[in-house]
Amino acid sequence: MNKNRSNLPQKQNFGKKQAVQGIKKSPAYLLPFCLLLPAVSVIILLYIQPFLASFWGSFFTRRGEFGLQNYKLVLDRYLIDVYFTFAVTIFSTVVATILSILLGVYLRLSQGWVHKIVSILYRLPIFLPFVVVAQMMRSFLAPHGILNLLLAHFNLINIERPLQLFNWIGLSFGFVWKEAPFMVLLIVGGFQMIDDSYIEAAKSVGANLYQIITRVLIPMNKQTILVAVTLVFCSLVGCFSFPYMLIGGKTPSTITIDIAHRVTYFRDYGVANALGVFSYLMVSILAVYYVLNMRKGLYD
Amino acid sequence: MIKEARIKTNQSILKKTVELILFIIFLFILFAPIFSILIWSIAIRWYWPNTFPQQIGFDYWLQALGIIKSLTLGAVNVLPAFWLSLGIAIVVVVISMLLAIPAGYALSKLKIPHFLKGIILILFLLPRAFPQQPVFLNLMLLFNKVGLNGTVTGVILVHIVVGLVYAVWITTSTFNSIPPELEEAGRSMGATRWKAFSRITLPLATPGLIASAVFVFLQSMFEFTGTFFVGLPFITTLPMTLYSASGSNIQFASVIAILLLIPSIVFMIVIQRLLKAEYIGGISG
């Protein structure tokens, strides 16, 4: 510190003189707090406060009574939707995980021009927003959509009775379409870290492809796969725009759709918050795992 | 020997065929949904149950972009929504980065008591782990009390919450990737902390910081849930316009969807040059 102080006069003409002197005069141990304070206060005020308010608000009915009435109403009327959300999310996450591991293995082990094209193209959906995915799926999966028209064109279905896909099937299709590539990105990164020598060693003792996948690649990449599964599961439970645009107004629907209905049609924030707490509970185990795991990673 | 060799070539032909069939299925699943908004955006007349439209043209594009006057039912001029989204996104990027760069630097390079650092990291990880919709709902109630609901300021604040979390995270890992010895060397030569930061660390961190800014920009352009609660019906950003067009006019909705598709593809190309894979890992999803 002393060394710096002696240099102070030399940099009087430096651009941010004021700021520098401000920082200089404060004891060094205060600097990190000054730098962190603005960002942390924004998060506390605009995220943590409403996050906690959603628990608190779930105990108040529309008429201001305190109690568990909102939860009772959720269990009476929306339990099917809670199950539906859980089932669709689990199903989509499992399908996306299996597909992404398979594609990841393919990208890790194969070569050639097909491999090269796939390794670039699969990234396409990763950064698309769910609103755009929603519009794509609406026009692709509709009764009069491209999928049904093509299937009818090749006489695979009767166009008078098109496939009805604005339900859990379409929802899962969109979820997997958007999230599997993201999982591939993470998983391939992990697979790439595994040295060729492990795979060669497994081959030399007579392991077939299945054994290489289940005994070498997946176990050595367990952490990454778990993080990918967690991220996808948590973001699908909370996904609002895509379900709302695809199956909004239908039954069964997702928790996020119910929350929006409770707010826009009834101004019933208590029940909406209780539904929100259900979605928190749904992700809680994985969310805690994720937070602890990532925090550990960020310490280094 | 010859027989064995033939079996081997047969196997490799079989392998190639399977690979090719799976490749075609992959291409269909990947591109058919994208193709369907492209074709809907130029379909002027498309009577069921024809496989392809009877008449195509760019009429809906011209109407949506305000180049020709629109008489169609459910028509929207997307330009005001686009400018609004762009303006909001620029403000959000500037504020988020001004908040995130000091915070990321402190988290990465400065000494913070262990327990406090743990709490702060948890604060910035929670929004990524838990569903955000109930939070936005309560933010709406808070904004109702202070008169920020349905205002551009309110929407900007929501987008900052969404963007800041990612920004802090990416800037922290960017600063982490710069060896501390460089700044220490600079300071041992007599540079102040500010000088060492601005002349050594900041230039090295620039690619990561740009990537972070671009990502915050996209998050703001694409934000749906928060704007739905805090902004609607007064603040119609591009995703909100897409949402309302989606129910009434499929051609306009497709045009807006393509307009939103372009920046994310550009970003995908840019980010691969700027960012290492391990950062990208934390971002999307």
Coordinates of C-alpha atoms in Angstrom, one line a residue:
Chain A
M1 CA 0.0 0.0 0.0
N2 CA 2.8 2.4 1.0
K3 CA 4.4 2.0 -2.3
N4 CA 1.3 3.0 -4.1
R5 CA 0.7 6.0 -1.9
S6 CA 4.1 7.4 -2.9
N7 CA 3.1 7.2 -6.5
L8 CA -0.1 9.2 -6.0
P9 CA 1.2 12.6 -7.3
Q10 CA 2.4 11.1 -10.5
K11 CA -1.0 10.1 -11.7
Q12 CA -2.8 13.3 -11.0
N13 CA -3.5 13.7 -14.7
F14 CA -5.0 10.3 -14.9
G15 CA -8.6 10.2 -16.3
K16 CA -10.5 8.9 -13.3
K17 CA -8.7 10.9 -10.7
Q18 CA -11.7 11.4 -8.5
A19 CA -12.6 7.7 -8.4
V20 CA -9.1 6.6 -7.9
Q21 CA -8.6 8.9 -4.9
G22 CA -11.9 7.8 -3.5
I23 CA -10.8 4.2 -3.6
K24 CA -7.3 5.0 -2.4
K25 CA -8.5 6.9 0.7
S26 CA -10.8 4.1 1.8
P27 CA -9.1 1.2 3.6
A28 CA -8.3 -1.6 1.1
Y29 CA -10.5 -4.1 2.8
L30 CA -13.6 -2.0 2.0
L31 CA -12.9 -2.0 -1.8
P32 CA -14.4 -5.4 -2.6
F33 CA -17.6 -4.5 -0.7
C34 CA -17.9 -1.2 -2.5
L35 CA -17.5 -3.0 -5.8
L36 CA -20.1 -5.6 -4.9
L37 CA -22.6 -3.4 -3.2
P38 CA -24.5 -2.1 -6.3
A39 CA -25.0 -5.5 -8.0
V40 CA -25.8 -7.3 -4.7
S41 CA -28.4 -4.6 -3.7
V42 CA -30.1 -4.9 -7.1
I43 CA -30.4 -8.6 -6.7
I44 CA -31.6 -8.4 -3.1
L45 CA -34.2 -5.7 -3.9
L46 CA -35.5 -7.0 -7.2
Y47 CA -35.0 -10.8 -6.9
I48 CA -34.6 -12.0 -3.3
Q49 CA -37.3 -9.7 -1.9
P50 CA -40.0 -10.8 -4.4
F51 CA -38.7 -14.4 -4.1
L52 CA -39.4 -14.4 -0.4
A53 CA -42.7 -12.4 -0.9
S54 CA -44.0 -15.3 -3.0
F55 CA -43.8 -17.6 0.0
W56 CA -45.3 -15.0 2.3
G57 CA -48.0 -14.1 -0.2
S58 CA -49.1 -17.7 -0.6
F59 CA -50.6 -17.7 2.9
F60 CA -52.9 -14.8 2.3
T61 CA -56.3 -15.2 0.5
R62 CA -57.8 -12.5 -1.8
R63 CA -59.8 -11.2 1.2
G64 CA -56.6 -10.9 3.3
E65 CA -57.2 -13.9 5.5
F66 CA -54.1 -15.7 6.7
G67 CA -54.0 -19.5 6.4
L68 CA -53.6 -22.5 4.2
Q69 CA -56.7 -21.9 2.1
N70 CA -54.7 -21.2 -1.0
Y71 CA -52.9 -24.5 -0.7
K72 CA -56.2 -26.3 -0.2
L73 CA -57.5 -24.7 -3.4
V74 CA -54.4 -25.8 -5.3
L75 CA -54.7 -29.3 -4.0
D76 CA -58.5 -29.4 -4.9
R77 CA -58.3 -27.8 -8.4
Y78 CA -54.8 -27.8 -9.7
L79 CA -53.3 -31.1 -8.4
I80 CA -53.7 -32.7 -11.8
D81 CA -51.8 -29.8 -13.4
V82 CA -49.0 -30.2 -10.8
Y83 CA -48.8 -33.9 -11.7
F84 CA -48.9 -33.0 -15.4
T85 CA -46.1 -30.5 -15.1
F86 CA -44.0 -32.9 -13.2
A87 CA -44.7 -35.8 -15.6
V88 CA -44.0 -33.8 -18.8
T89 CA -40.8 -32.3 -17.3
I90 CA -39.5 -35.7 -16.2
F91 CA -40.4 -37.3 -19.5
S92 CA -38.8 -34.5 -21.6
T93 CA -35.7 -34.4 -19.4
V94 CA -35.2 -38.2 -19.7
V95 CA -35.7 -38.2 -23.5
A96 CA -33.4 -35.2 -23.9
T97 CA -30.7 -36.8 -21.7
I98 CA -30.8 -40.1 -23.6
L99 CA -30.7 -38.4 -27.0
S100 CA -28.0 -36.0 -25.9
I101 CA -25.8 -38.8 -24.5
L102 CA -26.2 -40.7 -27.8
L103 CA -25.4 -37.7 -29.9
G104 CA -22.5 -36.8 -27.6
V105 CA -21.0 -40.3 -27.9
Y106 CA -21.4 -40.1 -31.7
L107 CA -19.7 -36.7 -31.8
R108 CA -16.9 -38.0 -29.5
L109 CA -16.2 -41.3 -31.3
S110 CA -16.9 -40.8 -35.0
Q111 CA -15.3 -39.0 -37.9
G112 CA -16.1 -37.9 -41.5
W113 CA -18.2 -35.3 -43.2
V114 CA -21.5 -36.2 -41.6
H115 CA -19.9 -35.8 -38.2
K116 CA -18.5 -32.4 -39.1
I117 CA -21.9 -31.1 -40.3
V118 CA -23.7 -32.5 -37.3
S119 CA -21.2 -31.0 -34.8
I120 CA -22.0 -27.5 -36.2
L121 CA -25.7 -27.8 -36.9
Y122 CA -26.8 -29.3 -33.6
R123 CA -26.0 -26.0 -31.8
L124 CA -28.7 -24.1 -33.7
P125 CA -31.6 -24.3 -31.1
I126 CA -29.4 -23.5 -28.1
F127 CA -29.7 -19.8 -28.2
L128 CA -33.2 -19.5 -29.6
P129 CA -35.7 -18.0 -27.2
F130 CA -38.7 -20.2 -26.1
V131 CA -41.1 -17.7 -27.7
V132 CA -39.6 -18.4 -31.1
V133 CA -39.6 -22.1 -30.4
A134 CA -43.3 -21.8 -29.4
Q135 CA -44.2 -20.1 -32.7
M136 CA -42.3 -22.8 -34.7
M137 CA -44.0 -25.6 -32.9
R138 CA -47.4 -24.0 -33.3
S139 CA -47.0 -23.9 -37.0
F140 CA -45.2 -27.2 -37.3
L141 CA -47.4 -29.4 -35.0
A142 CA -50.8 -27.8 -35.7
P143 CA -53.6 -30.0 -37.1
H144 CA -53.1 -28.1 -40.3
G145 CA -49.3 -27.7 -39.7
I146 CA -46.4 -28.9 -41.9
L147 CA -45.9 -32.2 -40.0
N148 CA -49.5 -33.3 -40.6
L149 CA -49.5 -32.1 -44.2
L150 CA -46.3 -34.0 -44.9
L151 CA -47.5 -37.2 -43.2
A152 CA -50.7 -37.0 -45.2
H153 CA -48.8 -36.3 -48.4
F154 CA -47.0 -39.6 -48.0
N155 CA -50.3 -41.3 -47.0
L156 CA -49.1 -42.0 -43.5
I157 CA -52.1 -40.4 -41.9
N158 CA -55.6 -39.5 -43.0
I159 CA -55.7 -35.7 -43.3
E160 CA -59.3 -35.6 -42.2
R161 CA -58.1 -37.0 -38.9
P162 CA -54.7 -35.2 -38.3
L163 CA -52.5 -35.9 -35.3
Q164 CA -53.5 -33.8 -32.3
L165 CA -50.2 -32.6 -30.9
F166 CA -51.1 -29.5 -28.9
N167 CA -50.8 -31.5 -25.7
W168 CA -48.1 -33.3 -23.7
I169 CA -46.6 -34.7 -26.9
G170 CA -46.1 -31.3 -28.6
L171 CA -44.9 -29.8 -25.3
S172 CA -42.3 -32.6 -24.8
F173 CA -41.2 -32.4 -28.5
G174 CA -40.6 -28.6 -28.2
F175 CA -38.8 -29.0 -24.8
V176 CA -36.5 -31.8 -26.2
W177 CA -35.9 -29.9 -29.5
K178 CA -34.7 -26.8 -27.5
E179 CA -32.9 -28.4 -24.6
A180 CA -31.2 -31.6 -26.0
P181 CA -28.7 -29.6 -28.0
F182 CA -27.8 -27.6 -24.9
M183 CA -27.2 -30.8 -23.1
V184 CA -25.1 -32.1 -26.0
L185 CA -23.0 -29.0 -25.8
L186 CA -22.2 -29.6 -22.1
I187 CA -21.8 -33.4 -22.4
V188 CA -19.6 -33.3 -25.5
G189 CA -17.3 -30.8 -23.7
G190 CA -17.0 -33.4 -20.9
F191 CA -16.5 -36.3 -23.3
Q192 CA -13.7 -34.4 -25.0
M193 CA -11.8 -34.1 -21.7
I194 CA -11.7 -37.9 -21.5
D195 CA -8.4 -39.0 -23.0
D196 CA -8.4 -41.4 -26.0
S197 CA -6.2 -43.8 -24.1
Y198 CA -9.1 -44.7 -21.8
I199 CA -11.2 -45.7 -24.7
E200 CA -8.3 -47.5 -26.4
A201 CA -7.7 -49.4 -23.2
A202 CA -11.3 -50.4 -22.9
K203 CA -11.3 -51.6 -26.5
S204 CA -8.1 -53.6 -26.0
V205 CA -9.7 -55.6 -23.2
G206 CA -12.6 -56.4 -25.6
A207 CA -15.2 -53.8 -24.6
N208 CA -17.9 -53.2 -27.2
L209 CA -19.5 -49.8 -27.9
Y210 CA -22.2 -50.3 -25.3
Q211 CA -19.7 -51.1 -22.6
I212 CA -17.5 -48.1 -23.6
I213 CA -20.5 -45.8 -23.2
T214 CA -21.8 -47.2 -19.9
R215 CA -18.4 -48.1 -18.3
V216 CA -16.1 -45.4 -19.5
L217 CA -17.8 -42.3 -21.0
I218 CA -20.8 -41.9 -18.7
P219 CA -19.1 -42.7 -15.4
M220 CA -16.1 -40.4 -16.2
N221 CA -18.5 -37.6 -17.2
K222 CA -21.1 -38.1 -14.4
Q223 CA -20.8 -34.6 -12.9
T224 CA -21.3 -32.8 -16.2
I225 CA -24.3 -34.9 -17.1
L226 CA -25.9 -34.3 -13.6
V227 CA -25.4 -30.5 -14.0
A228 CA -27.0 -30.6 -17.5
V229 CA -30.0 -32.7 -16.2
T230 CA -30.4 -30.3 -13.3
L231 CA -30.3 -27.1 -15.5
V232 CA -32.8 -28.6 -18.0
F233 CA -35.2 -29.9 -15.4
C234 CA -35.2 -26.6 -13.5
S235 CA -35.7 -24.4 -16.6
L236 CA -38.5 -26.6 -17.9
V237 CA -40.5 -26.5 -14.7
G238 CA -40.3 -22.7 -14.8
C239 CA -40.9 -22.4 -18.6
F240 CA -43.9 -20.2 -19.2
S241 CA -43.9 -18.8 -22.8
F242 CA -43.8 -22.0 -24.7
P243 CA -46.6 -24.0 -22.7
Y244 CA -48.7 -20.8 -22.6
M245 CA -48.6 -20.4 -26.4
L246 CA -48.9 -24.1 -27.2
I247 CA -51.5 -25.4 -24.8
G248 CA -52.8 -22.3 -22.9
G249 CA -56.5 -22.7 -22.1
K250 CA -56.5 -26.5 -22.4
T251 CA -56.6 -29.0 -19.6
P252 CA -54.4 -30.4 -18.2
S253 CA -52.1 -27.4 -18.2
T254 CA -48.8 -26.6 -16.6
I255 CA -48.3 -24.7 -13.3
T256 CA -46.9 -21.7 -15.1
I257 CA -50.1 -21.4 -17.2
D258 CA -52.3 -21.7 -14.1
I259 CA -50.3 -18.9 -12.4
A260 CA -50.9 -16.6 -15.4
H261 CA -54.6 -17.5 -15.4
R262 CA -55.0 -16.9 -11.7
V263 CA -53.4 -13.5 -12.1
T264 CA -54.9 -12.2 -15.4
Y265 CA -58.5 -13.5 -14.9
F266 CA -59.0 -13.5 -11.1
R267 CA -56.3 -11.1 -9.8
D268 CA -55.9 -13.9 -7.2
Y269 CA -52.2 -13.6 -6.2
G270 CA -52.5 -15.8 -3.1
V271 CA -53.4 -18.9 -5.1
A272 CA -50.8 -17.9 -7.8
N273 CA -48.1 -17.8 -5.2
A274 CA -49.2 -21.1 -3.7
L275 CA -48.8 -22.6 -7.2
G276 CA -45.4 -20.9 -7.4
V277 CA -44.4 -22.6 -4.1
F278 CA -45.4 -25.9 -5.6
S279 CA -43.1 -25.3 -8.6
Y280 CA -40.3 -24.3 -6.1
L281 CA -40.8 -27.6 -4.3
M282 CA -40.7 -29.5 -7.5
V283 CA -37.2 -28.2 -8.4
S284 CA -36.0 -27.9 -4.8
I285 CA -33.8 -31.0 -4.5
L286 CA -32.1 -30.4 -7.9
A287 CA -31.8 -26.7 -7.3
V288 CA -30.0 -27.1 -4.0
Y289 CA -27.7 -29.6 -5.6
Y290 CA -27.0 -27.2 -8.5
V291 CA -26.4 -24.2 -6.2
L292 CA -24.0 -26.1 -4.0
N293 CA -22.2 -27.7 -6.9
M294 CA -21.8 -24.5 -8.9
R295 CA -20.7 -22.6 -5.8
K296 CA -18.0 -25.1 -5.2
G297 CA -16.9 -24.7 -8.8
L298 CA -16.8 -20.9 -8.6
Y299 CA -14.6 -20.8 -5.5
D300 CA -11.6 -21.9 -7.5
Chain B
M1 CA -9.6 -64.2 -45.4
I2 CA -11.4 -62.9 -48.4
K3 CA -14.8 -63.7 -46.9
E4 CA -13.8 -62.0 -43.7
A5 CA -12.8 -58.9 -45.6
R6 CA -16.1 -58.9 -47.4
I7 CA -18.0 -59.1 -44.2
K8 CA -16.0 -56.2 -42.9
T9 CA -16.9 -54.0 -46.0
N10 CA -20.5 -55.1 -45.7
Q11 CA -20.5 -54.0 -42.1
S12 CA -19.0 -50.7 -42.9
I13 CA -21.5 -50.1 -45.7
L14 CA -24.3 -51.0 -43.3
K15 CA -22.8 -48.6 -40.7
K16 CA -22.6 -45.8 -43.3
T17 CA -26.2 -46.4 -44.4
V18 CA -27.5 -46.3 -40.8
E19 CA -25.5 -43.1 -40.2
L20 CA -27.0 -41.5 -43.3
I21 CA -30.6 -42.4 -42.4
L22 CA -30.1 -41.1 -38.9
F23 CA -28.5 -37.9 -40.4
I24 CA -31.6 -37.3 -42.6
I25 CA -33.9 -37.8 -39.6
F26 CA -31.7 -35.4 -37.6
L27 CA -31.9 -32.8 -40.4
F28 CA -35.6 -33.2 -40.7
I29 CA -36.3 -32.8 -36.9
L30 CA -33.9 -29.9 -36.7
F31 CA -35.0 -27.9 -39.7
A32 CA -38.6 -28.7 -40.2
P33 CA -39.9 -26.4 -37.4
I34 CA -37.6 -23.6 -38.6
F35 CA -38.7 -24.2 -42.2
S36 CA -42.4 -24.1 -41.2
I37 CA -42.1 -20.5 -39.9
L38 CA -40.1 -19.5 -43.0
I39 CA -42.8 -20.9 -45.3
W40 CA -45.6 -19.4 -43.2
S41 CA -44.0 -16.0 -43.4
I42 CA -44.3 -15.9 -47.2
A43 CA -47.5 -17.9 -47.6
I44 CA -50.2 -15.5 -48.9
R45 CA -52.8 -18.2 -49.7
W46 CA -52.6 -21.6 -48.3
Y47 CA -55.8 -23.7 -48.4
W48 CA -56.1 -26.8 -46.4
P49 CA -55.2 -29.6 -47.1
N50 CA -52.6 -28.6 -49.8
T51 CA -49.1 -29.6 -48.8
F52 CA -47.7 -26.3 -50.0
P53 CA -49.1 -22.8 -50.3
Q54 CA -50.9 -21.7 -53.5
Q55 CA -49.5 -18.3 -53.5
I56 CA -46.3 -17.0 -52.0
G57 CA -44.8 -13.5 -51.7
F58 CA -43.4 -11.0 -49.3
D59 CA -46.6 -9.1 -48.7
Y60 CA -46.7 -9.9 -45.0
W61 CA -43.1 -9.0 -44.6
L62 CA -43.7 -5.6 -46.2
Q63 CA -46.8 -5.0 -44.1
A64 CA -45.0 -6.0 -40.9
L65 CA -42.1 -3.8 -41.6
G66 CA -44.5 -0.9 -42.4
I67 CA -43.3 -0.6 -46.0
I68 CA -46.8 -1.1 -47.4
K69 CA -50.0 -0.1 -45.6
S70 CA -51.7 -3.1 -44.0
L71 CA -55.4 -3.8 -44.3
T72 CA -55.2 -7.4 -43.0
L73 CA -57.0 -8.5 -39.9
G74 CA -54.7 -8.8 -36.9
A75 CA -52.0 -6.9 -38.7
V76 CA -49.1 -5.5 -36.7
N77 CA -46.4 -3.1 -37.5
V78 CA -43.4 -4.6 -35.8
L79 CA -41.1 -1.6 -36.2
P80 CA -42.2 0.3 -33.0
A81 CA -41.9 -2.9 -31.0
F82 CA -38.5 -3.5 -32.5
W83 CA -37.2 0.0 -31.7
L84 CA -38.6 -0.3 -28.2
S85 CA -36.9 -3.7 -27.6
L86 CA -33.7 -2.4 -29.0
G87 CA -33.7 0.7 -26.8
I88 CA -34.6 -1.3 -23.7
A89 CA -31.9 -3.8 -24.5
I90 CA -29.1 -1.2 -24.9
V91 CA -30.0 0.5 -21.6
V92 CA -30.1 -2.9 -19.9
V93 CA -26.7 -3.9 -21.3
V94 CA -25.1 -0.6 -20.1
I95 CA -26.5 -0.8 -16.6
S96 CA -25.9 -4.5 -16.2
M97 CA -22.3 -4.3 -17.3
L98 CA -21.6 -1.3 -15.1
L99 CA -22.9 -3.3 -12.2
A100 CA -21.4 -6.7 -13.2
I101 CA -17.8 -5.7 -14.1
P102 CA -16.9 -4.4 -10.6
A103 CA -18.8 -7.3 -8.9
G104 CA -17.1 -9.9 -11.1
Y105 CA -13.7 -8.3 -10.5
A106 CA -14.2 -8.3 -6.8
L107 CA -15.5 -11.9 -6.7
S108 CA -12.6 -13.1 -8.8
K109 CA -9.6 -11.1 -7.7
L110 CA -10.2 -9.5 -4.3
K111 CA -10.2 -11.0 -0.8
I112 CA -13.7 -11.5 0.5
P113 CA -14.4 -13.4 3.8
H114 CA -15.3 -17.0 2.9
F115 CA -18.8 -17.1 4.3
L116 CA -19.7 -13.8 2.7
K117 CA -18.5 -14.9 -0.7
G118 CA -20.6 -18.1 -0.3
I119 CA -23.7 -16.1 0.4
I120 CA -23.1 -13.7 -2.5
L121 CA -22.5 -16.6 -4.9
I122 CA -25.7 -18.3 -3.8
L123 CA -27.6 -15.0 -4.4
F124 CA -26.4 -15.0 -8.0
L125 CA -27.2 -18.7 -8.5
L126 CA -30.7 -18.8 -7.1
P127 CA -32.4 -17.1 -10.1
R128 CA -30.9 -19.7 -12.4
A129 CA -32.1 -22.6 -10.2
F130 CA -35.7 -21.7 -9.2
P131 CA -38.6 -20.8 -11.5
Q132 CA -38.7 -17.1 -12.1
Q133 CA -42.3 -16.6 -12.9
P134 CA -43.6 -16.4 -9.3
V135 CA -40.8 -13.9 -8.6
F136 CA -41.9 -11.7 -11.5
L137 CA -45.4 -11.9 -10.2
N138 CA -44.4 -10.5 -6.8
L139 CA -42.1 -7.9 -8.5
M140 CA -45.3 -6.8 -10.3
L141 CA -47.1 -6.3 -7.0
L142 CA -44.1 -4.4 -5.7
F143 CA -44.0 -2.2 -8.8
N144 CA -47.7 -1.6 -8.4
K145 CA -47.1 0.1 -5.1
V146 CA -44.4 2.4 -6.5
G147 CA -46.0 3.1 -9.8
L148 CA -43.4 1.3 -12.0
N149 CA -45.9 -1.2 -13.4
G150 CA -46.5 -0.8 -17.1
T151 CA -43.6 1.6 -17.5
V152 CA -40.5 1.2 -19.6
T153 CA -38.4 1.8 -16.4
G154 CA -40.2 -1.2 -14.8
V155 CA -39.5 -3.4 -17.8
I156 CA -35.8 -2.3 -17.8
L157 CA -35.5 -3.2 -14.2
V158 CA -36.9 -6.7 -14.8
H159 CA -34.5 -7.2 -17.7
I160 CA -31.6 -6.1 -15.5
V161 CA -32.4 -8.7 -12.9
V162 CA -32.4 -11.4 -15.6
G163 CA -29.3 -10.1 -17.4
L164 CA -27.2 -9.2 -14.3
V165 CA -27.1 -12.8 -13.0
Y166 CA -25.5 -14.0 -16.2
A167 CA -23.3 -11.0 -16.6
V168 CA -21.8 -11.3 -13.1
W169 CA -21.2 -15.0 -13.7
I170 CA -19.6 -14.6 -17.1
T171 CA -17.4 -11.6 -16.0
T172 CA -16.3 -13.6 -12.9
S173 CA -15.2 -16.5 -15.0
T174 CA -13.6 -14.2 -17.5
F175 CA -11.5 -12.5 -14.7
N176 CA -10.8 -15.9 -13.2
S177 CA -9.2 -16.9 -16.5
I178 CA -6.6 -14.1 -16.3
P179 CA -3.6 -15.1 -14.3
P180 CA -3.2 -12.9 -11.1
E181 CA 0.6 -12.8 -11.6
L182 CA 0.1 -10.3 -14.5
E183 CA -1.6 -7.7 -12.4
E184 CA 0.8 -8.4 -9.5
A185 CA 3.8 -7.8 -11.8
G186 CA 2.3 -4.5 -12.9
R187 CA 1.7 -3.4 -9.3
S188 CA 5.2 -4.4 -8.2
M189 CA 6.5 -2.1 -11.0
G190 CA 4.6 0.7 -9.2
A191 CA 1.3 0.8 -10.9
T192 CA -1.8 1.6 -8.8
R193 CA -4.6 -1.0 -8.5
W194 CA -6.7 1.1 -10.9
K195 CA -3.9 1.4 -13.4
A196 CA -3.0 -2.3 -13.2
F197 CA -6.7 -3.1 -13.8
S198 CA -7.3 -0.7 -16.6
R199 CA -4.0 -1.4 -18.5
I200 CA -3.5 -5.1 -17.9
T201 CA -6.6 -7.0 -16.7
L202 CA -9.3 -5.1 -18.6
P203 CA -7.8 -5.4 -22.1
L204 CA -7.2 -9.1 -21.5
A205 CA -10.8 -9.5 -20.3
T206 CA -12.4 -7.6 -23.2
P207 CA -13.5 -10.6 -25.3
G208 CA -15.2 -12.2 -22.4
L209 CA -16.8 -8.9 -21.4
I210 CA -18.1 -8.3 -24.9
A211 CA -19.5 -11.8 -25.0
S212 CA -21.2 -11.1 -21.7
A213 CA -22.6 -7.8 -23.0
V214 CA -23.9 -9.5 -26.1
F215 CA -25.5 -12.2 -24.1
V216 CA -27.3 -9.7 -21.8
F217 CA -28.5 -7.9 -24.9
L218 CA -30.0 -11.0 -26.3
Q219 CA -31.6 -11.9 -22.9
S220 CA -33.3 -8.6 -22.9
M221 CA -34.4 -8.8 -26.6
F222 CA -35.9 -12.3 -25.8
E223 CA -37.3 -11.7 -22.3
F224 CA -40.9 -12.9 -22.1
T225 CA -42.1 -13.8 -18.6
G226 CA -41.0 -10.7 -16.7
T227 CA -42.3 -8.3 -19.4
F228 CA -45.6 -10.3 -19.5
F229 CA -46.3 -9.4 -15.9
V230 CA -44.6 -6.0 -15.5
G231 CA -45.0 -4.6 -19.0
L232 CA -48.3 -5.8 -20.5
P233 CA -50.5 -4.3 -21.8
F234 CA -48.7 -1.0 -22.1
I235 CA -45.2 -2.0 -23.0
T236 CA -45.2 -4.3 -26.1
T237 CA -41.7 -5.5 -26.8
L238 CA -41.0 -7.8 -29.8
P239 CA -41.7 -11.1 -27.9
M240 CA -45.0 -9.6 -26.6
T241 CA -46.0 -8.7 -30.2
L242 CA -45.1 -12.2 -31.3
Y243 CA -47.3 -13.5 -28.4
S244 CA -50.3 -11.4 -29.4
A245 CA -49.9 -12.0 -33.1
S246 CA -49.5 -15.8 -32.5
G247 CA -53.2 -16.1 -31.6
S248 CA -54.6 -14.0 -34.4
N249 CA -52.3 -14.1 -37.5
I250 CA -49.9 -16.8 -38.2
Q251 CA -48.1 -15.0 -41.0
F252 CA -47.2 -11.9 -38.9
A253 CA -46.2 -14.2 -36.0
S254 CA -43.9 -16.1 -38.3
V255 CA -42.3 -12.8 -39.5
I256 CA -41.6 -11.7 -35.9
A257 CA -40.3 -15.1 -35.0
I258 CA -37.8 -14.9 -37.9
L259 CA -36.8 -11.4 -36.8
L260 CA -36.0 -12.8 -33.3
L261 CA -34.3 -15.9 -34.8
I262 CA -31.6 -13.8 -36.7
P263 CA -29.9 -12.3 -33.7
S264 CA -29.6 -15.6 -31.9
I265 CA -27.9 -17.2 -34.9
V266 CA -25.5 -14.3 -35.2
F267 CA -24.8 -14.6 -31.5
M268 CA -24.1 -18.3 -31.9
I269 CA -21.5 -17.6 -34.5
V270 CA -20.0 -14.7 -32.5
I271 CA -19.8 -16.4 -29.2
Q272 CA -17.9 -19.4 -30.5
R273 CA -15.1 -17.1 -31.4
L274 CA -15.2 -15.1 -28.2
L275 CA -15.9 -17.6 -25.5
K276 CA -14.5 -20.9 -24.4
A277 CA -16.9 -23.8 -24.2
E278 CA -16.8 -24.0 -20.5
Y279 CA -18.4 -20.5 -20.2
I280 CA -21.1 -21.2 -22.7
G281 CA -22.0 -24.2 -20.5
G282 CA -23.2 -21.9 -17.8
I283 CA -25.2 -19.7 -20.1
S284 CA -28.2 -21.1 -22.0
G285 CA -30.8 -23.6 -21.2

